[in-house]
Amino acid sequence: FFFAYRRSSDTSNMGKNISKEKMEEYKKTIKGKFDEKEIKHMYKLFHKAAPTGKMGKKEFKKYIEDLAIFKKVDSQESYDQLFRGYDRDADGTITFKEYLEYHLGIVFSEPDELFDIVFSMYDADGNGYITRDELIEVVTNSTRWMGDCDVESKDVQDLIQAEVDKIVIFADVNKDGQISKEELYAAYEKHPEILEKLKNLA
């Protein structure tokens, strides 16, 4: 699973000027988990990629590629599943507040934020359900980006499908072939580790 924020000991000259009011708003958003220097660092990273304060898919693609996290990338890759994780209101752009919320969920596994992020990443068509095909697509993409396995290999495909089948069997309570938000949340309440598993597979 990808996350863009990296803790760094070098926090000098980080970030543009943030008003006191905005800083307090950002602190409230991240529930005190990041300090002011870290917020300024993320602010700088975000606004370098999105000078207007809103990051669309084109800016997001460049942002991801500039971080050089993934070993195997295609020039045509759009990183849609990652974009969905950041774009909390699904309006097609990422604000700095959404950027903070993403890192709060991913870095600290804050349950409310992490649940919404994970569900959005897997729910490709945004219809409120996660299908087996959507699970396979997300896990296949992330496996390909990491570059350690050949996703065209039958052995790797079989492993991905087996992992997805375990998730579906566990979370699809009414056995209709898809996982609703309610079903995933019920599974999470019984076994909180399922969110971490889905996070790490995405």
PDB file of C-alpha atoms in Angstrom:
ATOM      1  CA  PHE A   1       0.000   0.000   0.000  1.00  0.00           C
ATOM      2  CA  PHE A   2       1.255   3.426  -0.919  1.00  0.00           C
ATOM      3  CA  PHE A   3       1.430   6.517   1.254  1.00  0.00           C
ATOM      4  CA  ALA A   4       3.173   9.712   0.280  1.00  0.00           C
ATOM      5  CA  TYR A   5       4.153  11.202   3.601  1.00  0.00           C
ATOM      6  CA  ARG A   6       7.634  10.444   4.847  1.00  0.00           C
ATOM      7  CA  ARG A   7       8.770  11.471   8.310  1.00  0.00           C
ATOM      8  CA  SER A   8      11.970  13.401   8.036  1.00  0.00           C
ATOM      9  CA  SER A   9      14.455  14.814  10.513  1.00  0.00           C
ATOM     10  CA  ASP A  10      15.119  17.657   8.083  1.00  0.00           C
ATOM     11  CA  THR A  11      12.171  19.971   8.626  1.00  0.00           C
ATOM     12  CA  SER A  12      14.012  23.241   8.070  1.00  0.00           C
ATOM     13  CA  ASN A  13      12.491  25.714   5.617  1.00  0.00           C
ATOM     14  CA  MET A  14       9.519  23.454   5.101  1.00  0.00           C
ATOM     15  CA  GLY A  15       6.195  24.725   3.904  1.00  0.00           C
ATOM     16  CA  LYS A  16       4.789  28.055   2.885  1.00  0.00           C
ATOM     17  CA  ASN A  17       3.307  30.412   5.418  1.00  0.00           C
ATOM     18  CA  ILE A  18       0.171  28.987   7.008  1.00  0.00           C
ATOM     19  CA  SER A  19      -2.063  31.314   8.996  1.00  0.00           C
ATOM     20  CA  LYS A  20      -2.588  30.560  12.673  1.00  0.00           C
ATOM     21  CA  GLU A  21      -6.281  29.892  12.012  1.00  0.00           C
ATOM     22  CA  LYS A  22      -5.534  27.447   9.211  1.00  0.00           C
ATOM     23  CA  MET A  23      -2.896  25.680  11.273  1.00  0.00           C
ATOM     24  CA  GLU A  24      -5.410  25.170  14.087  1.00  0.00           C
ATOM     25  CA  GLU A  25      -7.909  23.805  11.559  1.00  0.00           C
ATOM     26  CA  TYR A  26      -5.306  21.397  10.191  1.00  0.00           C
ATOM     27  CA  LYS A  27      -4.332  20.268  13.697  1.00  0.00           C
ATOM     28  CA  LYS A  28      -7.958  19.495  14.412  1.00  0.00           C
ATOM     29  CA  THR A  29      -8.193  17.532  11.168  1.00  0.00           C
ATOM     30  CA  ILE A  30      -5.212  15.332  12.027  1.00  0.00           C
ATOM     31  CA  LYS A  31      -6.248  14.968  15.697  1.00  0.00           C
ATOM     32  CA  GLY A  32      -2.859  16.124  16.961  1.00  0.00           C
ATOM     33  CA  LYS A  33      -1.022  13.208  15.352  1.00  0.00           C
ATOM     34  CA  PHE A  34       1.366  15.396  13.328  1.00  0.00           C
ATOM     35  CA  ASP A  35       3.208  18.407  14.714  1.00  0.00           C
ATOM     36  CA  GLU A  36       3.407  21.829  13.055  1.00  0.00           C
ATOM     37  CA  LYS A  37       6.696  21.088  11.295  1.00  0.00           C
ATOM     38  CA  GLU A  38       5.259  17.934   9.791  1.00  0.00           C
ATOM     39  CA  ILE A  39       2.099  19.743   8.692  1.00  0.00           C
ATOM     40  CA  LYS A  40       4.233  22.424   7.023  1.00  0.00           C
ATOM     41  CA  HIS A  41       6.282  19.733   5.304  1.00  0.00           C
ATOM     42  CA  MET A  42       3.147  18.092   3.895  1.00  0.00           C
ATOM     43  CA  TYR A  43       1.758  21.501   2.954  1.00  0.00           C
ATOM     44  CA  LYS A  44       4.882  22.173   0.914  1.00  0.00           C
ATOM     45  CA  LEU A  45       4.728  18.781  -0.808  1.00  0.00           C
ATOM     46  CA  PHE A  46       1.061  19.205  -1.612  1.00  0.00           C
ATOM     47  CA  HIS A  47       1.290  22.755  -2.971  1.00  0.00           C
ATOM     48  CA  LYS A  48       4.368  21.960  -5.018  1.00  0.00           C
ATOM     49  CA  ALA A  49       2.213  19.432  -6.877  1.00  0.00           C
ATOM     50  CA  ALA A  50      -0.983  21.502  -6.709  1.00  0.00           C
ATOM     51  CA  PRO A  51      -0.190  25.239  -6.645  1.00  0.00           C
ATOM     52  CA  THR A  52      -3.891  26.110  -6.952  1.00  0.00           C
ATOM     53  CA  GLY A  53      -4.713  24.204  -3.757  1.00  0.00           C
ATOM     54  CA  LYS A  54      -6.589  21.464  -5.597  1.00  0.00           C
ATOM     55  CA  MET A  55      -4.952  18.375  -7.043  1.00  0.00           C
ATOM     56  CA  GLY A  56      -6.618  16.813 -10.082  1.00  0.00           C
ATOM     57  CA  LYS A  57      -5.746  13.459 -11.624  1.00  0.00           C
ATOM     58  CA  LYS A  58      -3.055  14.914 -13.889  1.00  0.00           C
ATOM     59  CA  GLU A  59      -1.267  16.615 -10.966  1.00  0.00           C
ATOM     60  CA  PHE A  60      -1.718  13.516  -8.824  1.00  0.00           C
ATOM     61  CA  LYS A  61      -0.077  11.288 -11.438  1.00  0.00           C
ATOM     62  CA  LYS A  62       2.961  13.576 -11.588  1.00  0.00           C
ATOM     63  CA  TYR A  63       3.046  13.782  -7.791  1.00  0.00           C
ATOM     64  CA  ILE A  64       3.129   9.994  -7.464  1.00  0.00           C
ATOM     65  CA  GLU A  65       5.760   9.572 -10.162  1.00  0.00           C
ATOM     66  CA  ASP A  66       7.981  12.298  -8.709  1.00  0.00           C
ATOM     67  CA  LEU A  67       8.031  10.415  -5.391  1.00  0.00           C
ATOM     68  CA  ALA A  68       9.527   7.421  -7.231  1.00  0.00           C
ATOM     69  CA  ILE A  69       8.100   4.926  -4.745  1.00  0.00           C
ATOM     70  CA  PHE A  70       7.103   2.244  -7.229  1.00  0.00           C
ATOM     71  CA  LYS A  71       9.561   0.024  -9.057  1.00  0.00           C
ATOM     72  CA  LYS A  72       7.386  -0.652 -12.081  1.00  0.00           C
ATOM     73  CA  VAL A  73       5.282   2.076 -13.627  1.00  0.00           C
ATOM     74  CA  ASP A  74       3.675   2.543 -17.020  1.00  0.00           C
ATOM     75  CA  SER A  75       3.491   5.949 -18.665  1.00  0.00           C
ATOM     76  CA  GLN A  76      -0.240   5.339 -19.168  1.00  0.00           C
ATOM     77  CA  GLU A  77      -0.855   4.532 -15.496  1.00  0.00           C
ATOM     78  CA  SER A  78      -3.375   6.813 -13.788  1.00  0.00           C
ATOM     79  CA  TYR A  79      -3.219   5.457 -10.207  1.00  0.00           C
ATOM     80  CA  ASP A  80      -7.002   5.702  -9.942  1.00  0.00           C
ATOM     81  CA  GLN A  81      -7.294   3.532  -6.840  1.00  0.00           C
ATOM     82  CA  LEU A  82      -4.855   5.730  -4.941  1.00  0.00           C
ATOM     83  CA  PHE A  83      -6.625   8.861  -6.137  1.00  0.00           C
ATOM     84  CA  ARG A  84      -9.932   7.511  -4.833  1.00  0.00           C
ATOM     85  CA  GLY A  85      -8.338   6.980  -1.429  1.00  0.00           C
ATOM     86  CA  TYR A  86      -7.344  10.640  -1.215  1.00  0.00           C
ATOM     87  CA  ASP A  87     -10.477  12.121  -2.818  1.00  0.00           C
ATOM     88  CA  ARG A  88     -12.796  11.696   0.155  1.00  0.00           C
ATOM     89  CA  ASP A  89     -15.779  13.541  -1.331  1.00  0.00           C
ATOM     90  CA  ALA A  90     -15.286  11.992  -4.801  1.00  0.00           C
ATOM     91  CA  ASP A  91     -15.466  15.363  -6.561  1.00  0.00           C
ATOM     92  CA  GLY A  92     -12.475  14.651  -8.811  1.00  0.00           C
ATOM     93  CA  THR A  93      -9.973  16.802  -6.898  1.00  0.00           C
ATOM     94  CA  ILE A  94      -7.907  16.454  -3.731  1.00  0.00           C
ATOM     95  CA  THR A  95      -7.740  19.310  -1.215  1.00  0.00           C
ATOM     96  CA  PHE A  96      -5.036  19.709   1.398  1.00  0.00           C
ATOM     97  CA  LYS A  97      -7.536  18.728   4.096  1.00  0.00           C
ATOM     98  CA  GLU A  98      -8.247  15.466   2.240  1.00  0.00           C
ATOM     99  CA  TYR A  99      -4.498  14.980   1.833  1.00  0.00           C
ATOM    100  CA  LEU A 100      -4.086  15.275   5.604  1.00  0.00           C
ATOM    101  CA  GLU A 101      -7.001  12.921   6.274  1.00  0.00           C
ATOM    102  CA  TYR A 102      -5.468  10.320   3.987  1.00  0.00           C
ATOM    103  CA  HIS A 103      -2.169  10.357   5.840  1.00  0.00           C
ATOM    104  CA  LEU A 104      -3.926  10.327   9.198  1.00  0.00           C
ATOM    105  CA  GLY A 105      -5.717   7.135   8.162  1.00  0.00           C
ATOM    106  CA  ILE A 106      -2.768   5.435   6.513  1.00  0.00           C
ATOM    107  CA  VAL A 107       0.098   6.366   8.845  1.00  0.00           C
ATOM    108  CA  PHE A 108      -1.778   6.034  12.129  1.00  0.00           C
ATOM    109  CA  SER A 109      -4.557   3.634  11.042  1.00  0.00           C
ATOM    110  CA  GLU A 110      -7.212   5.922  12.517  1.00  0.00           C
ATOM    111  CA  PRO A 111     -10.282   3.676  12.066  1.00  0.00           C
ATOM    112  CA  ASP A 112     -12.843   6.160  10.711  1.00  0.00           C
ATOM    113  CA  GLU A 113     -10.476   7.628   8.151  1.00  0.00           C
ATOM    114  CA  LEU A 114      -8.907   4.282   7.262  1.00  0.00           C
ATOM    115  CA  PHE A 115     -12.287   2.620   6.714  1.00  0.00           C
ATOM    116  CA  ASP A 116     -13.422   5.292   4.245  1.00  0.00           C
ATOM    117  CA  ILE A 117     -10.059   5.326   2.465  1.00  0.00           C
ATOM    118  CA  VAL A 118      -9.918   1.550   2.061  1.00  0.00           C
ATOM    119  CA  PHE A 119     -13.516   1.232   0.898  1.00  0.00           C
ATOM    120  CA  SER A 120     -13.105   4.035  -1.648  1.00  0.00           C
ATOM    121  CA  MET A 121      -9.933   2.496  -3.041  1.00  0.00           C
ATOM    122  CA  TYR A 122     -11.632  -0.811  -3.761  1.00  0.00           C
ATOM    123  CA  ASP A 123     -15.044   0.546  -4.814  1.00  0.00           C
ATOM    124  CA  ALA A 124     -13.943   1.455  -8.345  1.00  0.00           C
ATOM    125  CA  ASP A 125     -17.352   2.432  -9.711  1.00  0.00           C
ATOM    126  CA  GLY A 126     -18.450   4.219  -6.543  1.00  0.00           C
ATOM    127  CA  ASN A 127     -21.723   2.305  -6.223  1.00  0.00           C
ATOM    128  CA  GLY A 128     -21.256   1.488  -2.541  1.00  0.00           C
ATOM    129  CA  TYR A 129     -20.220  -2.139  -3.067  1.00  0.00           C
ATOM    130  CA  ILE A 130     -16.914  -3.927  -3.588  1.00  0.00           C
ATOM    131  CA  THR A 131     -16.999  -6.813  -6.044  1.00  0.00           C
ATOM    132  CA  ARG A 132     -14.555  -9.669  -6.439  1.00  0.00           C
ATOM    133  CA  ASP A 133     -13.394  -8.178  -9.757  1.00  0.00           C
ATOM    134  CA  GLU A 134     -12.714  -4.827  -8.092  1.00  0.00           C
ATOM    135  CA  LEU A 135     -10.701  -6.543  -5.372  1.00  0.00           C
ATOM    136  CA  ILE A 136      -8.652  -8.427  -7.968  1.00  0.00           C
ATOM    137  CA  GLU A 137      -8.030  -5.259  -9.994  1.00  0.00           C
ATOM    138  CA  VAL A 138      -6.778  -3.254  -7.008  1.00  0.00           C
ATOM    139  CA  VAL A 139      -4.524  -6.009  -5.644  1.00  0.00           C
ATOM    140  CA  THR A 140      -3.152  -6.763  -9.124  1.00  0.00           C
ATOM    141  CA  ASN A 141      -2.336  -3.087  -9.722  1.00  0.00           C
ATOM    142  CA  SER A 142      -0.513  -2.649  -6.425  1.00  0.00           C
ATOM    143  CA  THR A 143       1.389  -5.909  -6.926  1.00  0.00           C
ATOM    144  CA  ARG A 144       2.482  -4.766 -10.392  1.00  0.00           C
ATOM    145  CA  TRP A 145       3.582  -1.334  -9.148  1.00  0.00           C
ATOM    146  CA  MET A 146       5.768  -2.839  -6.443  1.00  0.00           C
ATOM    147  CA  GLY A 147       7.617  -4.697  -9.186  1.00  0.00           C
ATOM    148  CA  ASP A 148       8.553  -7.777  -7.165  1.00  0.00           C
ATOM    149  CA  CYS A 149       6.182 -10.181  -8.938  1.00  0.00           C
ATOM    150  CA  ASP A 150       5.116 -10.791 -12.506  1.00  0.00           C
ATOM    151  CA  VAL A 151       1.349 -10.284 -12.421  1.00  0.00           C
ATOM    152  CA  GLU A 152       1.079 -12.001 -15.802  1.00  0.00           C
ATOM    153  CA  SER A 153       2.319 -15.202 -14.178  1.00  0.00           C
ATOM    154  CA  LYS A 154      -0.398 -17.787 -13.519  1.00  0.00           C
ATOM    155  CA  ASP A 155       1.090 -18.546 -10.112  1.00  0.00           C
ATOM    156  CA  VAL A 156       0.866 -14.892  -9.058  1.00  0.00           C
ATOM    157  CA  GLN A 157      -2.658 -14.563 -10.462  1.00  0.00           C
ATOM    158  CA  ASP A 158      -3.708 -17.677  -8.565  1.00  0.00           C
ATOM    159  CA  LEU A 159      -2.262 -16.267  -5.336  1.00  0.00           C
ATOM    160  CA  ILE A 160      -4.089 -12.960  -5.822  1.00  0.00           C
ATOM    161  CA  GLN A 161      -7.370 -14.712  -6.552  1.00  0.00           C
ATOM    162  CA  ALA A 162      -6.963 -16.989  -3.532  1.00  0.00           C
ATOM    163  CA  GLU A 163      -6.348 -13.972  -1.279  1.00  0.00           C
ATOM    164  CA  VAL A 164      -9.377 -12.175  -2.719  1.00  0.00           C
ATOM    165  CA  ASP A 165     -11.560 -15.248  -2.257  1.00  0.00           C
ATOM    166  CA  LYS A 166     -10.640 -15.351   1.442  1.00  0.00           C
ATOM    167  CA  ILE A 167     -11.742 -11.731   1.841  1.00  0.00           C
ATOM    168  CA  VAL A 168     -15.015 -12.283  -0.021  1.00  0.00           C
ATOM    169  CA  ILE A 169     -15.854 -15.413   1.966  1.00  0.00           C
ATOM    170  CA  PHE A 170     -15.119 -13.582   5.209  1.00  0.00           C
ATOM    171  CA  ALA A 171     -16.896 -10.277   4.518  1.00  0.00           C
ATOM    172  CA  ASP A 172     -19.700 -11.083   2.062  1.00  0.00           C
ATOM    173  CA  VAL A 173     -22.203 -12.121   4.695  1.00  0.00           C
ATOM    174  CA  ASN A 174     -25.296 -12.394   2.482  1.00  0.00           C
ATOM    175  CA  LYS A 175     -23.339 -14.187  -0.268  1.00  0.00           C
ATOM    176  CA  ASP A 176     -24.514 -11.926  -3.082  1.00  0.00           C
ATOM    177  CA  GLY A 177     -21.035 -11.678  -4.599  1.00  0.00           C
ATOM    178  CA  GLN A 178     -20.249  -8.178  -3.350  1.00  0.00           C
ATOM    179  CA  ILE A 179     -19.284  -6.476  -0.107  1.00  0.00           C
ATOM    180  CA  SER A 180     -21.340  -3.536   1.149  1.00  0.00           C
ATOM    181  CA  LYS A 181     -20.077  -0.865   3.522  1.00  0.00           C
ATOM    182  CA  GLU A 182     -22.235  -2.379   6.242  1.00  0.00           C
ATOM    183  CA  GLU A 183     -20.788  -5.845   5.683  1.00  0.00           C
ATOM    184  CA  LEU A 184     -17.218  -4.591   5.699  1.00  0.00           C
ATOM    185  CA  TYR A 185     -17.821  -2.553   8.841  1.00  0.00           C
ATOM    186  CA  ALA A 186     -19.391  -5.559  10.584  1.00  0.00           C
ATOM    187  CA  ALA A 187     -16.359  -7.639   9.607  1.00  0.00           C
ATOM    188  CA  TYR A 188     -14.052  -4.894  10.874  1.00  0.00           C
ATOM    189  CA  GLU A 189     -15.860  -4.712  14.239  1.00  0.00           C
ATOM    190  CA  LYS A 190     -15.282  -8.433  14.765  1.00  0.00           C
ATOM    191  CA  HIS A 191     -11.786  -8.502  13.291  1.00  0.00           C
ATOM    192  CA  PRO A 192     -10.169  -5.016  13.118  1.00  0.00           C
ATOM    193  CA  GLU A 193      -7.140  -6.465  11.340  1.00  0.00           C
ATOM    194  CA  ILE A 194      -9.143  -6.778   8.111  1.00  0.00           C
ATOM    195  CA  LEU A 195      -8.654  -3.052   7.399  1.00  0.00           C
ATOM    196  CA  GLU A 196      -4.894  -3.397   7.787  1.00  0.00           C
ATOM    197  CA  LYS A 197      -4.954  -6.386   5.462  1.00  0.00           C
ATOM    198  CA  LEU A 198      -6.923  -4.510   2.803  1.00  0.00           C
ATOM    199  CA  LYS A 199      -4.678  -1.467   3.249  1.00  0.00           C
ATOM    200  CA  ASN A 200      -1.557  -3.527   2.730  1.00  0.00           C
ATOM    201  CA  LEU A 201      -2.964  -5.288  -0.330  1.00  0.00           C
ATOM    202  CA  ALA A 202      -4.088  -2.085  -2.086  1.00  0.00           C
TER     203      ALA A 202
END
